[in-house]
């Protein structure tokens, strides 16, 4: 596994974390104690100079859309502290001609944050728990970050090997300019998810996925059911009425206005998150979500294209998700956790669909669309309970 350490001051280097060593001959995962500990892969760091991702890009290294290098002050920030907990993992090949990305408005060469690497994309991952325990992969929704699982990770880490990651285009993962290596289509997200999971997990895994990225995880799982133990969906789009993005998200795909709003750090991050449920987000947490949009225009360009792709393909993916979960050949144990104060997705029809598909439903009355943001500790306990039942079977 190749990894790349983002270019930041030495004083901010996070501690190494360990991802399990990939083995093409690994035996299928069983929920029983391992007889011999698996040797974790110690990820080391290397720097390749100016092409590195900059967590704190100086204005001189910006792409024309930076705001004072992405910081309000010179002091430590919650974003720095979160970044220290993770590592960059390289997975999924970069496609395209290899040309340097240009911005879609003026045709000017983009900064390093908008450029893809030469071989594999860089994903920001945070690991918690013993690598010898069963692996749970936490997948954030749209638009969000792995940071949304910060309250879930400590609970899961007691008995599980939990990994949360930022999708390409979000958080601290690569945000290549569209048409220069990654176009952010839903099909590309499915393929890239497979590449990442193959890189970070040697055995069978359980997936926890939230919101509008749920159909992508279901599509992945439908092709590789033998790779999964459990699938836990958090407020996924499941009905015909869920196939349309809410206005808070569809606005990012509109002509011209969408391009403008995608470059607004507040509108593109915490304001959108808080519009989907009863959130009371602290300023420290909001700053983590804003950080990618403050540092570079690449996050905004990615948001714009992802919104357009979602608007175009979401209906087909929701229909495919419904068919998959209703299919008698679907063997993955599936649970839906539903925050009932969701302002984006209606609860109408969800209960009936899950009765027909015979999948388990867990309701969270006080949570909104981003369940892990509202009830992180409670959700961690629920996930542990769901996974724990399998180990007792």
CSV table of C-alpha atoms in Angstrom, one decimal:
chain,number,residue,atom,x,y,z
A,1,UNK,CA,0.0,0.0,0.0
A,2,UNK,CA,1.4,3.4,-0.9
A,3,UNK,CA,0.6,6.4,1.1
A,4,UNK,CA,1.5,10.1,1.0
A,5,UNK,CA,1.8,12.4,3.9
A,6,UNK,CA,0.3,15.8,3.2
A,7,UNK,CA,2.7,18.7,3.3
A,8,UNK,CA,2.3,20.3,6.7
A,9,UNK,CA,4.6,21.6,9.4
A,10,UNK,CA,6.5,18.9,11.3
A,11,UNK,CA,4.9,20.0,14.5
A,12,UNK,CA,1.5,18.9,13.1
A,13,UNK,CA,2.5,15.5,11.9
A,14,UNK,CA,-0.1,13.0,13.2
A,15,UNK,CA,0.9,9.7,14.8
A,16,UNK,CA,1.0,6.8,12.4
A,17,UNK,CA,-2.0,4.5,12.4
A,18,UNK,CA,-2.1,1.0,11.2
A,19,UNK,CA,-4.2,-0.6,8.4
A,20,UNK,CA,-4.3,-4.3,8.1
A,21,UNK,CA,-1.9,-5.8,5.6
A,22,UNK,CA,-3.5,-6.7,2.3
A,23,UNK,CA,-3.3,-10.4,1.4
A,24,UNK,CA,-4.9,-11.7,-1.8
A,25,UNK,CA,-5.1,-15.1,-0.2
A,26,UNK,CA,-6.7,-14.0,3.1
A,27,UNK,CA,-9.4,-16.4,4.4
A,28,UNK,CA,-13.0,-15.2,4.7
A,29,UNK,CA,-13.7,-13.3,7.9
A,30,UNK,CA,-15.5,-15.0,10.8
A,31,UNK,CA,-16.7,-13.4,13.9
A,32,UNK,CA,-14.5,-15.4,16.1
A,33,UNK,CA,-11.2,-14.5,17.9
A,34,UNK,CA,-8.2,-14.7,15.6
A,35,UNK,CA,-5.8,-17.5,16.5
A,36,UNK,CA,-2.8,-15.4,15.5
A,37,UNK,CA,-2.7,-11.6,15.5
A,38,UNK,CA,-2.6,-10.0,12.1
A,39,UNK,CA,0.4,-7.9,11.5
A,40,UNK,CA,-0.6,-4.3,10.8
A,41,UNK,CA,1.0,-2.3,8.1
A,42,UNK,CA,3.0,0.6,9.5
A,43,UNK,CA,2.3,3.5,7.2
A,44,UNK,CA,5.3,5.7,6.7
A,45,UNK,CA,5.4,9.1,5.1
A,46,UNK,CA,7.2,10.6,2.2
A,47,UNK,CA,7.0,14.0,0.5
A,48,UNK,CA,7.1,14.7,-3.2
A,49,UNK,CA,7.4,18.5,-3.1
A,50,UNK,CA,5.0,21.1,-4.5
A,51,UNK,CA,2.5,18.6,-5.8
A,52,UNK,CA,1.6,17.5,-2.3
A,53,UNK,CA,-1.8,18.3,-0.8
A,54,UNK,CA,-1.6,21.4,1.4
A,55,UNK,CA,-3.6,21.4,4.5
A,56,UNK,CA,-2.8,25.0,5.1
A,57,UNK,CA,-2.1,26.3,1.6
A,58,UNK,CA,-0.4,29.8,1.7
A,59,UNK,CA,-2.1,32.4,-0.5
A,60,UNK,CA,0.8,32.1,-2.9
A,61,UNK,CA,0.1,28.4,-3.5
A,62,UNK,CA,-3.7,29.0,-4.0
A,63,UNK,CA,-5.7,28.5,-7.2
A,64,UNK,CA,-7.4,31.9,-7.2
A,65,UNK,CA,-10.2,30.9,-4.9
A,66,UNK,CA,-8.4,30.6,-1.6
A,67,UNK,CA,-9.2,32.7,1.5
A,68,UNK,CA,-6.1,33.6,3.5
A,69,UNK,CA,-4.7,30.1,3.1
A,70,UNK,CA,-7.7,28.6,4.8
A,71,UNK,CA,-7.3,29.8,8.3
A,72,UNK,CA,-9.0,32.5,10.4
A,73,UNK,CA,-6.0,32.6,12.8
A,74,UNK,CA,-2.5,31.3,13.3
A,75,UNK,CA,-3.4,29.3,16.3
A,76,UNK,CA,-4.3,25.5,16.3
A,77,UNK,CA,-7.7,24.7,15.0
A,78,UNK,CA,-10.1,21.7,15.5
A,79,UNK,CA,-9.4,20.9,11.9
A,80,UNK,CA,-5.7,20.5,12.7
A,81,UNK,CA,-6.5,18.2,15.6
A,82,UNK,CA,-8.8,16.0,13.5
A,83,UNK,CA,-6.2,15.8,10.7
A,84,UNK,CA,-3.6,14.6,13.2
A,85,UNK,CA,-5.7,11.5,13.8
A,86,UNK,CA,-5.6,10.3,10.3
A,87,UNK,CA,-3.4,9.2,7.4
A,88,UNK,CA,-3.5,9.4,3.6
A,89,UNK,CA,-4.1,6.1,1.9
A,90,UNK,CA,-3.6,5.7,-1.9
A,91,UNK,CA,-6.2,3.8,-3.8
A,92,UNK,CA,-8.0,3.7,-7.1
A,93,UNK,CA,-6.1,4.6,-10.4
A,94,UNK,CA,-6.2,8.1,-11.8
A,95,UNK,CA,-7.7,8.1,-15.2
A,96,UNK,CA,-7.5,10.6,-18.0
A,97,UNK,CA,-4.7,12.1,-20.1
A,98,UNK,CA,-2.6,13.4,-17.2
A,99,UNK,CA,-2.9,17.0,-18.3
A,100,UNK,CA,-2.8,19.7,-15.6
A,101,UNK,CA,-6.3,20.8,-14.5
A,102,UNK,CA,-7.7,24.2,-15.5
A,103,UNK,CA,-10.6,26.0,-13.9
A,104,UNK,CA,-13.8,25.7,-15.8
A,105,UNK,CA,-14.5,29.5,-15.7
A,106,UNK,CA,-11.4,31.2,-16.8
A,107,UNK,CA,-9.3,28.3,-18.1
A,108,UNK,CA,-6.4,29.1,-15.8
A,109,UNK,CA,-4.1,26.4,-14.4
A,110,UNK,CA,-5.4,25.2,-11.0
A,111,UNK,CA,-3.4,24.9,-7.8
A,112,UNK,CA,-2.0,21.7,-6.3
A,113,UNK,CA,-5.2,20.9,-4.4
A,114,UNK,CA,-7.1,20.6,-7.7
A,115,UNK,CA,-4.6,18.3,-9.3
A,116,UNK,CA,-4.8,14.5,-9.2
A,117,UNK,CA,-1.7,12.5,-8.3
A,118,UNK,CA,0.2,10.7,-11.0
A,119,UNK,CA,-0.9,7.2,-10.1
A,120,UNK,CA,-3.5,6.6,-7.3
A,121,UNK,CA,-5.9,8.9,-5.6
A,122,UNK,CA,-5.2,10.0,-2.0
A,123,UNK,CA,-7.9,9.3,0.6
A,124,UNK,CA,-8.0,10.7,4.2
A,125,UNK,CA,-8.7,7.9,6.6
A,126,UNK,CA,-9.1,7.8,10.4
A,127,UNK,CA,-8.7,4.5,12.2
A,128,UNK,CA,-9.8,3.5,15.7
A,129,UNK,CA,-9.6,0.3,17.6
A,130,UNK,CA,-7.5,-2.9,17.4
A,131,UNK,CA,-6.8,-4.1,13.8
A,132,UNK,CA,-7.3,-7.7,14.9
A,133,UNK,CA,-11.0,-7.0,15.7
A,134,UNK,CA,-13.8,-7.2,13.1
A,135,UNK,CA,-13.6,-4.2,10.7
A,136,UNK,CA,-16.4,-1.6,10.4
A,137,UNK,CA,-16.1,1.0,7.6
A,138,UNK,CA,-18.0,4.3,8.3
A,139,UNK,CA,-19.0,6.1,5.1
A,140,UNK,CA,-20.2,9.7,5.3
A,141,UNK,CA,-23.1,11.2,3.3
A,142,UNK,CA,-23.5,14.1,0.9
A,143,UNK,CA,-22.2,16.7,1.6
A,144,UNK,CA,-20.2,15.8,4.7
A,145,UNK,CA,-16.9,14.4,5.9
A,146,UNK,CA,-15.5,11.5,8.0
A,147,UNK,CA,-15.5,14.0,10.8
A,148,UNK,CA,-19.2,13.4,11.2
A,149,UNK,CA,-18.4,10.0,12.8
A,150,UNK,CA,-16.1,11.5,15.5
A,151,UNK,CA,-18.5,10.6,18.2
A,152,UNK,CA,-19.2,7.1,16.9
A,153,UNK,CA,-15.5,6.0,16.6
A,154,UNK,CA,-14.7,5.9,20.3
A,155,UNK,CA,-17.6,3.6,21.1
A,156,UNK,CA,-17.0,1.3,18.2
A,157,UNK,CA,-13.2,1.1,18.9
A,158,UNK,CA,-13.9,-0.8,22.2
A,159,UNK,CA,-14.7,-4.0,20.3
A,160,UNK,CA,-14.2,-3.3,16.6
A,161,UNK,CA,-11.6,-2.0,14.1
A,162,UNK,CA,-13.4,1.1,12.8
A,163,UNK,CA,-12.2,3.2,9.8
A,164,UNK,CA,-13.9,6.4,8.6
A,165,UNK,CA,-12.8,8.0,5.4
A,166,UNK,CA,-13.4,11.1,3.3
A,167,UNK,CA,-14.9,10.5,-0.2
A,168,UNK,CA,-12.9,11.9,-3.1
A,169,UNK,CA,-14.0,15.5,-3.4
A,170,UNK,CA,-14.6,16.0,0.4
A,171,UNK,CA,-12.6,16.7,3.5
A,172,UNK,CA,-8.9,16.0,3.3
A,173,UNK,CA,-9.1,13.5,0.4
A,174,UNK,CA,-8.1,14.4,-3.2
A,175,UNK,CA,-10.4,16.8,-5.0
A,176,UNK,CA,-9.3,16.6,-8.6
A,177,UNK,CA,-10.8,19.0,-11.1
A,178,UNK,CA,-13.6,17.2,-13.0
A,179,UNK,CA,-12.5,15.8,-16.4
A,180,UNK,CA,-8.9,15.6,-15.1
A,181,UNK,CA,-8.8,12.1,-13.6
A,182,UNK,CA,-12.2,11.7,-11.9
A,183,UNK,CA,-15.6,13.0,-13.0
A,184,UNK,CA,-17.5,12.3,-9.7
A,185,UNK,CA,-20.2,10.1,-11.4
A,186,UNK,CA,-22.0,7.6,-9.2
A,187,UNK,CA,-20.5,4.8,-11.2
A,188,UNK,CA,-17.1,6.1,-10.5
A,189,UNK,CA,-17.8,6.4,-6.8
A,190,UNK,CA,-18.8,2.7,-6.8
A,191,UNK,CA,-15.6,1.7,-8.5
A,192,UNK,CA,-13.5,3.8,-6.2
A,193,UNK,CA,-15.2,2.5,-3.1
A,194,UNK,CA,-14.2,-1.0,-4.2
A,195,UNK,CA,-10.6,0.0,-4.7
A,196,UNK,CA,-10.4,1.7,-1.3
A,197,UNK,CA,-12.0,-1.2,0.6
A,198,UNK,CA,-9.6,-3.7,-1.1
A,199,UNK,CA,-6.7,-1.5,0.1
A,200,UNK,CA,-7.7,-1.1,3.7
A,201,UNK,CA,-9.5,-4.4,4.6
A,202,UNK,CA,-8.2,-7.9,4.2
A,203,UNK,CA,-11.2,-9.8,5.6
A,204,UNK,CA,-15.0,-9.4,5.4
A,205,UNK,CA,-16.2,-6.0,6.6
A,206,UNK,CA,-19.4,-4.3,7.8
A,207,UNK,CA,-20.4,-1.0,6.2
A,208,UNK,CA,-22.2,1.9,7.8
A,209,UNK,CA,-23.2,4.4,5.2
A,210,UNK,CA,-25.3,7.6,5.5
A,211,UNK,CA,-27.7,9.5,3.3
A,212,UNK,CA,-27.3,10.0,-0.5
A,213,UNK,CA,-24.2,7.8,-0.7
A,214,UNK,CA,-26.2,4.8,0.5
A,215,UNK,CA,-27.2,3.7,-3.1
A,216,UNK,CA,-23.5,3.6,-4.0
A,217,UNK,CA,-22.7,1.3,-1.1
A,218,UNK,CA,-25.7,-0.9,-1.9
A,219,UNK,CA,-24.5,-1.1,-5.6
A,220,UNK,CA,-21.0,-2.1,-4.4
A,221,UNK,CA,-22.4,-4.7,-2.0
A,222,UNK,CA,-24.7,-6.2,-4.6
A,223,UNK,CA,-21.6,-7.1,-6.7
A,224,UNK,CA,-19.6,-8.4,-3.7
A,225,UNK,CA,-22.0,-9.8,-1.2
A,226,UNK,CA,-19.4,-12.3,0.1
A,227,UNK,CA,-17.2,-9.4,1.2
A,228,UNK,CA,-19.8,-8.1,3.7
A,229,UNK,CA,-21.0,-9.1,7.1
A,230,UNK,CA,-23.5,-6.3,7.8
A,231,UNK,CA,-24.9,-3.3,6.0
A,232,UNK,CA,-26.2,-0.5,8.1
A,233,UNK,CA,-27.9,2.4,6.3
A,234,UNK,CA,-28.5,5.7,8.0
A,235,UNK,CA,-31.4,7.7,6.5
A,236,UNK,CA,-31.0,6.3,3.0
A,237,UNK,CA,-33.1,7.4,0.0
A,238,UNK,CA,-35.6,4.4,-0.4
A,239,UNK,CA,-38.8,5.7,-1.9
A,240,UNK,CA,-39.7,7.4,-5.2
A,241,UNK,CA,-40.0,10.8,-3.4
A,242,UNK,CA,-36.4,10.4,-2.2
A,243,UNK,CA,-35.1,10.4,-5.8
A,244,UNK,CA,-35.0,14.2,-6.0
A,245,UNK,CA,-32.4,16.2,-4.2
A,246,UNK,CA,-33.7,18.8,-1.6
A,247,UNK,CA,-33.4,22.4,-2.6
A,248,UNK,CA,-30.5,22.9,-0.2
A,249,UNK,CA,-28.5,20.5,-2.4
A,250,UNK,CA,-30.0,20.9,-5.8
A,251,UNK,CA,-29.1,24.7,-5.7
A,252,UNK,CA,-25.4,23.7,-6.1
A,253,UNK,CA,-26.1,22.2,-9.5
A,254,UNK,CA,-27.9,25.2,-11.0
A,255,UNK,CA,-26.2,27.3,-13.8
A,256,UNK,CA,-23.9,30.1,-12.5
A,257,UNK,CA,-25.7,30.4,-9.1
A,258,UNK,CA,-24.5,26.9,-8.2
A,259,UNK,CA,-20.9,27.7,-9.1
A,260,UNK,CA,-21.1,30.8,-6.8
A,261,UNK,CA,-22.8,29.0,-3.9
A,262,UNK,CA,-20.3,26.1,-4.1
A,263,UNK,CA,-17.5,28.6,-3.4
A,264,UNK,CA,-19.2,30.0,-0.3
A,265,UNK,CA,-17.6,28.2,2.7
A,266,UNK,CA,-20.7,28.6,5.0
A,267,UNK,CA,-23.4,27.7,2.5
A,268,UNK,CA,-21.4,24.7,1.1
A,269,UNK,CA,-20.7,23.2,4.5
A,270,UNK,CA,-22.3,23.8,7.9
A,271,UNK,CA,-25.3,25.8,6.7
A,272,UNK,CA,-26.2,23.0,4.4
A,273,UNK,CA,-25.7,20.3,7.1
A,274,UNK,CA,-27.8,22.2,9.7
A,275,UNK,CA,-30.7,22.6,7.2
A,276,UNK,CA,-31.3,18.9,7.1
A,277,UNK,CA,-32.1,18.3,10.8
A,278,UNK,CA,-32.3,19.8,14.3
A,279,UNK,CA,-28.6,20.4,14.5
A,280,UNK,CA,-27.0,22.7,17.0
A,281,UNK,CA,-23.5,22.7,15.6
A,282,UNK,CA,-20.7,24.2,17.6
A,283,UNK,CA,-18.4,26.7,15.9
A,284,UNK,CA,-15.4,24.4,16.4
A,285,UNK,CA,-17.2,21.7,14.5
A,286,UNK,CA,-18.4,24.0,11.8
A,287,UNK,CA,-14.8,25.2,11.2
A,288,UNK,CA,-13.8,21.6,10.3
A,289,UNK,CA,-16.5,21.3,7.7
A,290,UNK,CA,-15.6,24.8,6.3
A,291,UNK,CA,-11.9,24.1,6.1
A,292,UNK,CA,-11.8,22.5,2.6
A,293,UNK,CA,-13.8,25.4,1.1
A,294,UNK,CA,-11.6,28.0,2.8
A,295,UNK,CA,-8.4,26.4,1.7
A,296,UNK,CA,-9.1,26.0,-2.0
A,297,UNK,CA,-11.7,26.3,-4.7
A,298,UNK,CA,-11.3,22.6,-5.5
A,299,UNK,CA,-13.8,21.5,-2.9
A,300,UNK,CA,-16.4,23.8,-4.4
A,301,UNK,CA,-15.8,22.7,-8.0
A,302,UNK,CA,-16.2,19.1,-6.8
A,303,UNK,CA,-19.4,19.9,-4.9
A,304,UNK,CA,-20.9,21.5,-8.1
A,305,UNK,CA,-20.1,18.5,-10.3
A,306,UNK,CA,-21.3,15.9,-7.7
A,307,UNK,CA,-24.6,17.8,-7.3
A,308,UNK,CA,-25.1,17.6,-11.0
A,309,UNK,CA,-24.3,13.9,-11.1
A,310,UNK,CA,-26.6,13.2,-8.2
A,311,UNK,CA,-29.4,15.2,-9.8
A,312,UNK,CA,-29.0,13.2,-13.1
A,313,UNK,CA,-28.5,9.6,-11.7
A,314,UNK,CA,-30.1,9.5,-8.3
A,315,UNK,CA,-33.5,8.3,-9.5
A,316,UNK,CA,-32.0,5.3,-11.3
A,317,UNK,CA,-29.8,4.5,-8.3
A,318,UNK,CA,-32.7,4.7,-5.8
A,319,UNK,CA,-34.7,2.3,-8.0
A,320,UNK,CA,-31.8,-0.1,-8.2
A,321,UNK,CA,-31.4,0.1,-4.4
A,322,UNK,CA,-35.0,-0.8,-3.9
A,323,UNK,CA,-34.8,-3.8,-6.3
A,324,UNK,CA,-31.6,-5.0,-4.7
A,325,UNK,CA,-33.0,-4.9,-1.1
A,326,UNK,CA,-36.2,-6.6,-2.2
A,327,UNK,CA,-34.4,-9.3,-4.1
A,328,UNK,CA,-34.6,-12.8,-2.6
A,329,UNK,CA,-31.0,-13.3,-3.6
A,330,UNK,CA,-29.9,-10.5,-1.3
A,331,UNK,CA,-28.1,-12.2,1.5
A,332,UNK,CA,-26.4,-9.3,3.4
A,333,UNK,CA,-27.9,-8.7,6.8
A,334,UNK,CA,-29.3,-5.1,6.4
A,335,UNK,CA,-30.5,-2.6,9.0
A,336,UNK,CA,-31.9,0.9,8.5
A,337,UNK,CA,-31.5,3.5,11.2
A,338,UNK,CA,-33.8,6.4,10.6
A,339,UNK,CA,-33.6,9.8,12.2
A,340,UNK,CA,-37.2,10.9,12.3
A,341,UNK,CA,-36.5,14.7,12.3
A,342,UNK,CA,-35.0,14.5,8.8
A,343,UNK,CA,-35.9,17.6,6.9
A,344,UNK,CA,-34.7,16.3,3.5
A,345,UNK,CA,-36.1,12.7,3.3
A,346,UNK,CA,-39.7,12.0,4.3
A,347,UNK,CA,-40.4,9.0,6.5
A,348,UNK,CA,-43.5,8.2,4.5
A,349,UNK,CA,-43.2,4.8,2.9
A,350,UNK,CA,-40.0,3.8,4.6
A,351,UNK,CA,-41.6,1.6,7.2
A,352,UNK,CA,-43.7,-0.2,4.6
A,353,UNK,CA,-40.8,-0.8,2.3
A,354,UNK,CA,-38.7,-2.3,5.1
A,355,UNK,CA,-41.6,-4.6,6.2
A,356,UNK,CA,-41.9,-5.8,2.6
A,357,UNK,CA,-38.1,-6.3,2.3
A,358,UNK,CA,-37.9,-7.9,5.8
A,359,UNK,CA,-35.0,-5.7,6.8
A,360,UNK,CA,-34.7,-4.4,10.4
A,361,UNK,CA,-35.7,-0.8,11.2
A,362,UNK,CA,-34.4,1.2,14.1
A,363,UNK,CA,-36.0,4.7,14.7
A,364,UNK,CA,-34.1,7.6,16.3
A,365,UNK,CA,-36.8,10.1,17.2
A,366,UNK,CA,-34.5,13.0,18.1
A,367,UNK,CA,-32.1,12.7,15.1
A,368,UNK,CA,-32.2,14.4,11.7
A,369,UNK,CA,-30.8,13.4,8.3
A,370,UNK,CA,-27.2,13.2,9.5
A,371,UNK,CA,-27.9,10.8,12.4
A,372,UNK,CA,-24.2,10.5,13.4
A,373,UNK,CA,-24.0,14.2,13.9
A,374,UNK,CA,-27.1,14.4,16.2
A,375,UNK,CA,-26.8,11.2,18.2
A,376,UNK,CA,-23.2,10.0,17.7
A,377,UNK,CA,-22.7,8.2,21.0
A,378,UNK,CA,-26.2,6.6,20.8
A,379,UNK,CA,-25.6,5.5,17.2
A,380,UNK,CA,-22.2,4.0,18.2
A,381,UNK,CA,-24.0,1.8,20.8
A,382,UNK,CA,-26.7,0.8,18.3
A,383,UNK,CA,-24.1,-0.2,15.7
A,384,UNK,CA,-22.2,-2.2,18.3
A,385,UNK,CA,-25.4,-4.0,19.3
A,386,UNK,CA,-26.3,-4.8,15.7
A,387,UNK,CA,-22.8,-6.2,15.0
A,388,UNK,CA,-22.6,-7.9,18.3
A,389,UNK,CA,-25.7,-10.1,17.6
A,390,UNK,CA,-23.9,-11.6,14.6
A,391,UNK,CA,-20.9,-12.6,16.8
A,392,UNK,CA,-23.3,-14.4,19.2
A,393,UNK,CA,-25.1,-16.4,16.4
